[in-house]
XYZ file of C-alpha atoms in Angstrom:
577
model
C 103.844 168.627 86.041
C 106.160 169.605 83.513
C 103.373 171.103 81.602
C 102.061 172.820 84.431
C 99.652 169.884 85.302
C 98.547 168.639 88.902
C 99.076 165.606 88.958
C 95.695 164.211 89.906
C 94.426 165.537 86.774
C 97.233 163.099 84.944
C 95.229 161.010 82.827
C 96.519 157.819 83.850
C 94.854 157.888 86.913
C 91.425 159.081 85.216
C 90.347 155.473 84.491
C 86.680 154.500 85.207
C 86.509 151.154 86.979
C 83.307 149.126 86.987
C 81.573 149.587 90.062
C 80.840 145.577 90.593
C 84.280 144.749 90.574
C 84.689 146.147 93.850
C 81.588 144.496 95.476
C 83.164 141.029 93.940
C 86.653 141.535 96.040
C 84.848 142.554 99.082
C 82.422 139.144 98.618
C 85.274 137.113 98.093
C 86.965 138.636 100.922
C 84.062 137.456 102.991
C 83.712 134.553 101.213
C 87.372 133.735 102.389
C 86.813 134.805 106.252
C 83.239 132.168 106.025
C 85.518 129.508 105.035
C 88.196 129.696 107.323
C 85.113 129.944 110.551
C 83.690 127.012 109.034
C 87.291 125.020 108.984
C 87.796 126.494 112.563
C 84.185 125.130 113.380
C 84.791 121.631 111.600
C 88.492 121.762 113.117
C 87.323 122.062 116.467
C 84.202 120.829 117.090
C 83.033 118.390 114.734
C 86.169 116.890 114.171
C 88.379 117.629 117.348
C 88.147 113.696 118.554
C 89.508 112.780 115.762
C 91.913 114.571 115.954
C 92.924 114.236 119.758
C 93.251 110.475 118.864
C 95.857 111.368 116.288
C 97.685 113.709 118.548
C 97.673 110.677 121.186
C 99.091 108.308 118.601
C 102.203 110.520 118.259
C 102.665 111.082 121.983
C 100.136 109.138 124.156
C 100.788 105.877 124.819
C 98.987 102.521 127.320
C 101.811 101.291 129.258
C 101.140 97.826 130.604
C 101.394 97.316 134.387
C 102.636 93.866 135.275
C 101.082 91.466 137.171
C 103.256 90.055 139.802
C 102.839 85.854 139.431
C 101.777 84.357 142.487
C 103.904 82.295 144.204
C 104.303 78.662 144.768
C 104.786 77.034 148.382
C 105.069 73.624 149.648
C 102.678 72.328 152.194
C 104.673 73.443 155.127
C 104.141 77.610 153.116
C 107.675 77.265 152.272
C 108.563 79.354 148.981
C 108.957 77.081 146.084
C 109.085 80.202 143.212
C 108.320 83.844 143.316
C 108.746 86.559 141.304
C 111.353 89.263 142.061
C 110.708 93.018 140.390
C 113.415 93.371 137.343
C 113.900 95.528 134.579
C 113.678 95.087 130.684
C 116.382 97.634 129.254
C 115.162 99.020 125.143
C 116.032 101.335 122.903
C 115.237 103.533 120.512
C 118.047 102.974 117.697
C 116.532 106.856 116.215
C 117.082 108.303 119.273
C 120.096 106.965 119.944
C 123.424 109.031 121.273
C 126.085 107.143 122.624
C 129.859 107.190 122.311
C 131.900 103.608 121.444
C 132.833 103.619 124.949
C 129.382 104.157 125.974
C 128.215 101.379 124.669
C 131.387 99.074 125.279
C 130.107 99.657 128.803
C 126.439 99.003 128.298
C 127.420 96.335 126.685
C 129.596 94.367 129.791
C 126.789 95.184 132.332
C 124.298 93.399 130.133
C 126.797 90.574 129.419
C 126.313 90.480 125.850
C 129.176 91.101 122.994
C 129.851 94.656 122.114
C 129.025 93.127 118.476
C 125.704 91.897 119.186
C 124.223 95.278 121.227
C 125.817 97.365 117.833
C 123.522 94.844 115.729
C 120.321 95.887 117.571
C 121.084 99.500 117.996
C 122.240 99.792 113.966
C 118.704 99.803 112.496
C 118.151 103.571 112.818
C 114.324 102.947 111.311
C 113.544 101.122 114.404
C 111.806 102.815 117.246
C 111.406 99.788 119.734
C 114.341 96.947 120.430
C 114.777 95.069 123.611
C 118.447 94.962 124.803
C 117.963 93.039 127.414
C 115.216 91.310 129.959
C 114.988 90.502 133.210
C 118.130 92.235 134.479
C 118.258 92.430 137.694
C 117.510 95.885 139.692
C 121.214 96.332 140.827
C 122.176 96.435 137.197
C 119.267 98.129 135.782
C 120.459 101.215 138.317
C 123.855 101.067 136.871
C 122.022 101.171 133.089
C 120.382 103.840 133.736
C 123.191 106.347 135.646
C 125.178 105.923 132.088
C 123.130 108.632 131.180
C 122.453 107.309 127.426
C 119.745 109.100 125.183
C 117.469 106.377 123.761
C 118.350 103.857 126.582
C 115.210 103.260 128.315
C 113.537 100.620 130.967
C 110.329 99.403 131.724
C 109.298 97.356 134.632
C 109.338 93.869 134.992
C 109.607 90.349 137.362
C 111.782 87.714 136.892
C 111.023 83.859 138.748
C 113.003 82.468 140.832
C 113.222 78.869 142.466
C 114.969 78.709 145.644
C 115.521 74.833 145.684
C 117.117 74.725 142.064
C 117.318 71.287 140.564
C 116.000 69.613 143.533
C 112.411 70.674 142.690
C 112.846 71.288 138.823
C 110.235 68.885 137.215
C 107.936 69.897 139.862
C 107.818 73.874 139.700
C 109.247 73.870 135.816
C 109.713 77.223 134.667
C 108.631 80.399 132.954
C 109.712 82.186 129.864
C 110.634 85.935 129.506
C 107.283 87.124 129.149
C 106.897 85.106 132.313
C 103.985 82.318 131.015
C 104.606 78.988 132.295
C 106.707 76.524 130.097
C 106.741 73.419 131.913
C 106.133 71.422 135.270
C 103.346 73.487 137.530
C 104.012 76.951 136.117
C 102.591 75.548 133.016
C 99.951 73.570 134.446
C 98.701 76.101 136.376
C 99.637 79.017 134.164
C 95.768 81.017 134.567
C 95.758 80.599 138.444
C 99.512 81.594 138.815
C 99.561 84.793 135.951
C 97.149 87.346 137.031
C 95.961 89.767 134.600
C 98.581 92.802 134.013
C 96.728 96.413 133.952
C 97.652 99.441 132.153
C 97.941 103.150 132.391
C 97.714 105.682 129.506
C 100.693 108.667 129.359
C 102.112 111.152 127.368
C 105.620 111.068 126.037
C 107.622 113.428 124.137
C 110.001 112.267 121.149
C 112.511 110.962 122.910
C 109.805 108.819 125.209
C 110.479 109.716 128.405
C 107.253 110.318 130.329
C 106.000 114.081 130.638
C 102.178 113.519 131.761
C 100.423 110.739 133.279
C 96.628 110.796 131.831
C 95.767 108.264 134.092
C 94.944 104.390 135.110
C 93.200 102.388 132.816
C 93.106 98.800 134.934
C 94.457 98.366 138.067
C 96.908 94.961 137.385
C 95.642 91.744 138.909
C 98.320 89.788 140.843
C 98.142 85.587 140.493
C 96.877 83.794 143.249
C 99.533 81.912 145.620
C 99.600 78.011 145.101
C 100.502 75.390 147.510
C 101.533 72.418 146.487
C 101.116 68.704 148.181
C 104.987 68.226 147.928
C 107.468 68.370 151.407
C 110.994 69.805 150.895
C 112.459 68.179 153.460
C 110.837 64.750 151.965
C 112.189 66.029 148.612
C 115.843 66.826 149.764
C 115.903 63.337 151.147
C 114.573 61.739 147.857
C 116.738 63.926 145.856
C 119.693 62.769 147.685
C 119.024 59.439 147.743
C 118.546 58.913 144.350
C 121.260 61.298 142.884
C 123.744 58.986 145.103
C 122.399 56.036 143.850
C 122.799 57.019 139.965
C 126.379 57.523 140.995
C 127.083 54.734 142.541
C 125.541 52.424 140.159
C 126.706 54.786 137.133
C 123.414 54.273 135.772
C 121.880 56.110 132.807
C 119.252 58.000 134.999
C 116.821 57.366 137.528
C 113.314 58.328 139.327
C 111.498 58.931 142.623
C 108.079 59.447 143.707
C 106.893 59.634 147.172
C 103.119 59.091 147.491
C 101.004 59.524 150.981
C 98.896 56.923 151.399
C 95.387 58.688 153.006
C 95.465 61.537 150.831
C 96.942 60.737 147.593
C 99.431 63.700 147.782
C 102.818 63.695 145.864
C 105.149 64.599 149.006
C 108.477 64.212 146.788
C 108.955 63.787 142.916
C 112.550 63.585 141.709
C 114.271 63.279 138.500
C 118.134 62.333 136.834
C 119.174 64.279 135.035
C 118.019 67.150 136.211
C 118.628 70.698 135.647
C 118.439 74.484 137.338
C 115.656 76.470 136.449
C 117.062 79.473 137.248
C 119.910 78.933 134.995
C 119.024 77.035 132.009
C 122.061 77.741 129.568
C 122.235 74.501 127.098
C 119.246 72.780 128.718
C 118.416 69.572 126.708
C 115.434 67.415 126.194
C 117.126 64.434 128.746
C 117.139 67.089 131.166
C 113.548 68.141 130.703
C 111.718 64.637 130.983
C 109.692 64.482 133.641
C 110.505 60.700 134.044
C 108.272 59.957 137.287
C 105.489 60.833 134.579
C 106.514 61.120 131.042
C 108.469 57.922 130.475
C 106.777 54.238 130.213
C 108.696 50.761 130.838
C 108.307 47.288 131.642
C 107.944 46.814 135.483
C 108.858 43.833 135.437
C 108.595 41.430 138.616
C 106.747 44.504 140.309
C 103.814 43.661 138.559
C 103.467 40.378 140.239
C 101.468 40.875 143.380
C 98.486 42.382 140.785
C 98.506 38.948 139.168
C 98.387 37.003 142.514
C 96.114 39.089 143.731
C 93.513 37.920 141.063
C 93.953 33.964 142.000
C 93.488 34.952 145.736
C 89.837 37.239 144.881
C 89.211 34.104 142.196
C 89.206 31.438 145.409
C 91.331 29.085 143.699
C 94.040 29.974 145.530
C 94.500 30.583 149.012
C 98.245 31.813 150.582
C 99.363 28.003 151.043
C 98.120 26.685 147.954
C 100.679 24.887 146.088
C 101.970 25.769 142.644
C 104.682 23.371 140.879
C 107.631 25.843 139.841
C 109.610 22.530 138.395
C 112.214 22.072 136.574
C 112.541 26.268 136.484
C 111.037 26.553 133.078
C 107.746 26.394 131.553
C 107.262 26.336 127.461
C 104.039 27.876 126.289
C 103.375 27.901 123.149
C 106.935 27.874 120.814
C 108.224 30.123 123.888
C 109.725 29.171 127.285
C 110.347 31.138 130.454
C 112.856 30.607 132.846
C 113.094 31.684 136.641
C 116.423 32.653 138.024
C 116.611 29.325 139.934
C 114.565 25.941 139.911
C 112.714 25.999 142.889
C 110.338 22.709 142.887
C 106.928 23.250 144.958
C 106.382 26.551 146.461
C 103.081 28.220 148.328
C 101.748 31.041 146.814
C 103.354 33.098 149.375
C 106.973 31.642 148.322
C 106.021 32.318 145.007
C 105.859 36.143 145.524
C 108.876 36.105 147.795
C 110.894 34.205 145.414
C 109.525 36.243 142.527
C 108.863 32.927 140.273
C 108.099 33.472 136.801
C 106.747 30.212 136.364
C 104.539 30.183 139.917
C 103.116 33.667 138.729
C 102.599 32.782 135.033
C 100.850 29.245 136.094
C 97.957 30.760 138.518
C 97.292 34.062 136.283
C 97.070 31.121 132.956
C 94.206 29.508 135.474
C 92.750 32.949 135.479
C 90.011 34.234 132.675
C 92.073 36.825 130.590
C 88.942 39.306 131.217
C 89.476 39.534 135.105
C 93.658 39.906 135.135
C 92.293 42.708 132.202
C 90.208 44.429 135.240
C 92.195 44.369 137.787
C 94.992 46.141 135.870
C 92.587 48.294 135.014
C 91.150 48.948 138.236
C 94.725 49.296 139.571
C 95.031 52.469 136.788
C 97.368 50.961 133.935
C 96.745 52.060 130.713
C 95.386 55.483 131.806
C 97.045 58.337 131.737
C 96.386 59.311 135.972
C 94.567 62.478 136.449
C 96.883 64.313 137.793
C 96.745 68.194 136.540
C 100.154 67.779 135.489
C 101.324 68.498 131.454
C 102.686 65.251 129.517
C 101.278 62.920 131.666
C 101.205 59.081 129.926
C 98.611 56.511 130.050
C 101.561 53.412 128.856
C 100.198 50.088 127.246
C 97.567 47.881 128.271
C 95.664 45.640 125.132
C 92.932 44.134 125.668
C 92.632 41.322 126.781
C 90.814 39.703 123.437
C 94.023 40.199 121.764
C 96.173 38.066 124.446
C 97.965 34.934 123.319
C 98.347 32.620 126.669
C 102.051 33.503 126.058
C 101.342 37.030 126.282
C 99.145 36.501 129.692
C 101.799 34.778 131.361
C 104.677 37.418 130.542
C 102.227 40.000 131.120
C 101.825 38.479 134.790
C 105.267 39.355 135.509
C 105.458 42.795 134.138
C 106.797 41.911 130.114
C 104.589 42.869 127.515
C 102.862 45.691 129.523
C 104.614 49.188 129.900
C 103.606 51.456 132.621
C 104.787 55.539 134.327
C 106.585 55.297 137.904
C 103.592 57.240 138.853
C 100.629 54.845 137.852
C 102.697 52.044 139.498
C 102.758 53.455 142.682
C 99.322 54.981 142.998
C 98.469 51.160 141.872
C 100.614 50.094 145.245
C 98.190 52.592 147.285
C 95.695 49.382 146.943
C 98.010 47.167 149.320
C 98.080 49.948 151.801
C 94.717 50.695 151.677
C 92.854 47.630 152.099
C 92.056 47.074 148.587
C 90.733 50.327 147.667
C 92.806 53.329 145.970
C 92.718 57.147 145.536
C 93.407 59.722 143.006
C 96.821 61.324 143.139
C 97.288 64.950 143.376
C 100.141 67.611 143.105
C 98.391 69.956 145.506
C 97.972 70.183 149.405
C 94.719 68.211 150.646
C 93.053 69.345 153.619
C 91.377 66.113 154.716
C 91.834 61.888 153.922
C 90.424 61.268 150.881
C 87.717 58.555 150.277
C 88.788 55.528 147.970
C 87.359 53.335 145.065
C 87.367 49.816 146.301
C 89.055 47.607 143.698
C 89.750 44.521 145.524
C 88.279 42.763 148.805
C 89.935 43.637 152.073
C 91.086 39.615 152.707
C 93.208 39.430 149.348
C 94.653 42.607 149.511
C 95.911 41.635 153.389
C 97.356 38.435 152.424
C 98.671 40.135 149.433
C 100.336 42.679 152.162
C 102.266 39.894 154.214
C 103.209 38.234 151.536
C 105.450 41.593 150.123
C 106.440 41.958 153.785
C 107.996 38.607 153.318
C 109.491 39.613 150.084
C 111.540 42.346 152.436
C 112.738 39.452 154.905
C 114.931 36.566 155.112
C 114.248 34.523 151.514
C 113.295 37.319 150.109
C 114.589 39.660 146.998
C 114.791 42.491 148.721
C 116.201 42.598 152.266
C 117.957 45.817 151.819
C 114.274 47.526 151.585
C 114.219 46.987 154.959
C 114.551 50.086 157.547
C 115.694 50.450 161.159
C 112.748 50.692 163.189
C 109.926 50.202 160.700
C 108.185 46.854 158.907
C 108.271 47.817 155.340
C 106.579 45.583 152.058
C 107.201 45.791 148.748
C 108.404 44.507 145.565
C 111.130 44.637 143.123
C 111.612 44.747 139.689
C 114.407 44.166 136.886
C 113.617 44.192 132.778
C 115.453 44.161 130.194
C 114.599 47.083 128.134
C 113.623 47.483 124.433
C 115.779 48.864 121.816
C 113.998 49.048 117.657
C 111.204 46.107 119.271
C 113.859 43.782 120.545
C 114.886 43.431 124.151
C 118.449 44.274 124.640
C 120.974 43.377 127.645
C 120.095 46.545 129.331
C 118.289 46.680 132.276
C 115.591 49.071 134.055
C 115.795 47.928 138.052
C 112.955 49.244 140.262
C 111.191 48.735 143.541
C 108.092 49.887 145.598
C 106.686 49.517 148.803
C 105.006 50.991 151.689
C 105.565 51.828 155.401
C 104.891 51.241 158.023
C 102.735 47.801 157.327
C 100.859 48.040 160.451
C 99.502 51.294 159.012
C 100.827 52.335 156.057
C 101.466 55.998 155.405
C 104.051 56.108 152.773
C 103.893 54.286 149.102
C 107.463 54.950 147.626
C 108.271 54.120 143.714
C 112.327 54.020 142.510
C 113.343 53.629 139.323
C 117.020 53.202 137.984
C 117.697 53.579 134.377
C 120.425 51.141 132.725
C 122.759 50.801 136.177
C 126.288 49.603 134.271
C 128.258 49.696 137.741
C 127.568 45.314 138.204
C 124.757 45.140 139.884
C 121.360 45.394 138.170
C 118.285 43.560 140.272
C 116.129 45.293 141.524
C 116.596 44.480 145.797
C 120.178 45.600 145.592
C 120.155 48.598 142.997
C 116.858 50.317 143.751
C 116.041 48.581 147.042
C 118.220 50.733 149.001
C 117.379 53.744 147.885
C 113.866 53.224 148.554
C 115.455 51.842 152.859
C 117.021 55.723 152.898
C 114.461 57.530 151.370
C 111.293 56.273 153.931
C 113.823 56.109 156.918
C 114.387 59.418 156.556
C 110.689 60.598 155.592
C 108.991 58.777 158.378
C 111.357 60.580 160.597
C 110.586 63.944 158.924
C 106.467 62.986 159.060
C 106.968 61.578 163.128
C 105.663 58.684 162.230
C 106.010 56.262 165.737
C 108.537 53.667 164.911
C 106.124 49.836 164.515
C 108.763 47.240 165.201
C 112.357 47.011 167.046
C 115.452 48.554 166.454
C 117.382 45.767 167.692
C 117.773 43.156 165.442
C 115.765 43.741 162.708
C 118.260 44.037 159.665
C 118.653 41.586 157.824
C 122.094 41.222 156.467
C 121.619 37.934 153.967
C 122.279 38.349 150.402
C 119.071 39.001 148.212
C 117.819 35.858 146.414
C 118.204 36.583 142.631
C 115.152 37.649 140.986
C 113.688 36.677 138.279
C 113.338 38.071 135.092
């Protein structure tokens, strides 16, 4: 311009571009528009499932619906364990805003230590941590109206067993994911669980809940299940037995109640025992299930089995004689002994008595295959079929293996180790005229048919003869209840300790009532009684008088023989062992 120039004609801006470089911006142009339709396109139609499943990994999320557990009644639809709605408090250590004081008082309603809730909350990489489970809804409310970011809940149940540590081997108990662990929750774990369902949401970072997407599966609750057993029974049974480990300051102790026409378990009780709804420290001596778990020598309660063989054989009738002198017998390089020498007895006397050397002499007349049989038939050495976890078949050889030594102890309950259970479901022959049913743990609707075992005729002079063991000359006299003819037998053994028998004892009885027509079998077992007394008729004896008193009673079961006079105060004769 200085020159007097426009300044278009400046001949810097005179250059001559090549016409195609124009075109190739404008194709490229397009070329970039194409491309980013095509993404768009691939973005949202080809690909847009894709990525709707990633967007739901970062926010959507299946919440599980619990499954309430069906409950568990006895046979009268009383609640043995149900499930009560709780709450399972988490966080979110990321997320996580709290003040020391804050969490001082999270940490007292969930009754932990302040130290232990700042150990699970530290990990700030974590995005899940349970604080607590199963806290109850009062407490969960009072969780969440602290107000603190990253402190969550979900919905849960928690069991719980309204007759404690009177029913505890029965009902057993679930974990915190609420699966069965032991007694009936674990053996009937599939019928009691249900199947839990779920439902899909979305969540924003801090995971509270903005949209429900919708169900998934409705959850499935668990079916109820009624059991065979009677609380009222089971209180009684309970009692009695907890009073008697007391008294006799024994080691522990079992109870089984059977019913004779169905089979059903109306009571099963243990020592030591525990509370499932509070097991803090719980140990293994408190877990066995000692009615069903545990094995020992019965002992002289294994006699009437032996006897029961000469009567079927025809050898023997009730008034045959067997030669019990001079009170010991030596077999072998062994001897036996019976408590007291008792010269010529019957074979009824020699039940009453509970001689060693009466029972040892007719089952050594007996073929070892047919005392195998019977003890068999009767359900020893098989674990019972019972539905029940842990359940024990104990020790029967054969009989090819038996030394006459061996048959003779066997005969009176040594060298032969059987479960409370089996013994008295084998007692449900004498009430049963010779036949005998399976056991079960839940309600039966009708009688239930037997397998007979032994003729009618043995099994009924079997009968009066442990009716006489109850009475005057016999071992147990304190079996005997107001009101009611009872039979039965006791038992005392020395137990074993590293293969060698020990002066410790295992004293048990069982019997049936009313004779006339029996509806109870009842089984007691006392572990190691250290109080002075240790046979059978005056440590376990009376506990099994209390505990059918006081069922029959319960069951209204008309009374079969006088009140008046029918006690029979004598002292037991000693049995022996």
């Amino acid at each position: 311009m200085s020159r007097g120039l426009p300044f278009a004609a400046n001949p810097l801006l005179d250059v001559r571009l090549p016409a195609y470089r124009s075109k190739l911006v404008m194709l490229m142009i397009a070329l970039a528009f194409i491309a980013l339709v095509a993404r768009a396109v691939y973005l949202q139609a080809i690909t847009n499932e894709f990525l709707q499943r990633q967007g739901e990994v970062r926010y959507g999320r299946t919440v599980e619906l619990p499954a309430s557990r069906g409950k568990m009644l006895d046979r009268n639809g009383i609640v043995l364990a149900s499930s009560l709605p709780a709450r399972a408090v988490w966080a979110s250590p990321e997320d996580l805003r709290a003040t020391p004081a804050q969490l001082a008082e999270l940490a007292t309603l969930l009754q932990m230590p302040p130290r232990e809730l700042q150990r699970l909350v530290a990990n700030e990489d974590k995005t899940f941590v349970y604080l607590k489970r199963q806290v109850e809804a009062d407490v969960a409310a009072q969780v969440e109206e602290l107000g603190i970011p990253g402190v969550h809940q979900r919905k849960e149940y928690k069991r719980y067993y309204p007759e404690g540590e009177a029913l505890a081997h029965v009902v057993g108990f679930t974990d915190v994911e609420d699966v069965g662990q032991e007694g009936m929750e674990l053996s009937q774990q599939r019928r009691l669980a249900g199947q839990p369902g779920s439902r899909r949401v979305l969540r924003d970072r801090l995971g509270r809940t903005v949209e429900d997407v919708g169900l998934i599966r409705e959850p499935r609750e668990g079916r109820d299940l009624q059991l065979s057993i009677d609380t009222k029974i089971q209180y009684h049974a309970f009692a009695a037995l907890r009073d008697a480990v007391v008294q006799n300051r024994a080691k522990a102790g079992a109870v089984v109640v059977l019913d004779v026409h169905t089979g059903e378990v109306l009571a099963l009780a243990n020592l030591p025992t525990y509370d499932p709804n509070d097991r803090d420290g719980l140990s293994g001596a408190r877990l066995r299930n000692r009615v069903i778990t545990d094995t020992f020598e019965p002992g002289s309660t294994l006699k009437p089995f032996a006897i029961l063989v000469g009567l079927e054989s025809g050898k023997y009738t009730p008034q045959s004689m067997v030669d019990t002198a001079p009170g010991y017998l030596t077999i072998g390089n062994r001897t036996i002994h019976d408590a007291h020498a008792h010269g010529t007895l019957t074979v009824e006397q020699v039940l009453q008595k509970s001689s060693n050397i009466g029972t040892a002499k007719i089952a050594l007349s007996m073929p070892a295959q047919r005392m195998w049989e019977m003890y068999a038939a009767a359900g020893f050495g098989q674990a019972p079929q019972i539905g029940f976890p842990g359940a024990v078949a104990g020790r029967l050889r054969p009989y090819k293996t038996w030394k006459p030594i061996e048959q003779a102890t066997i005969s009176y309950g040594h060298g032969i180790s059987v479960s409370l259970i089996q013994l008295a479901r084998a007692y449900t022959m004498f009430a049963r005229n010779g036949d005998i049913v399976p056991i079960t743990m839940t309600k039966a609707s009708e009688d239930v048919p037997g397998v007979r075992v032994a003729s009618p005729k043995a099994v009924a002079a079997v009968r009066k003869m442990l009716e006489m063991a109850t009475g005057p000359g016999g071992t147990a006299p304190q079996a005997q209840v107001p009101g009611y003819r009872v039979a039965g037998k006791t038992g005392t053994a020395y137990k074993q300790e590293g293969g060698r028998y020990v002066k410790k004892y295992i004293s048990s009885f069982v019997g049936f009532a009313p004779v006339s027509n029996p509806r109870l079998v009842v089984a007691v077992m006392i572990d190691e009684p250290s109080a002075g007394q240790y046979y059978g008729g005056t440590v376990a004896a009376p506990v099994f008088s209390r505990i059918v008193g006081d069922a029959l009673r319960t069951l209204r079961v008309p009374p079969d023989a006088p009140l008046a006079g029918q006690m029979i105060t004598a002292e037991p004769v000693a049995e022996s062992m």
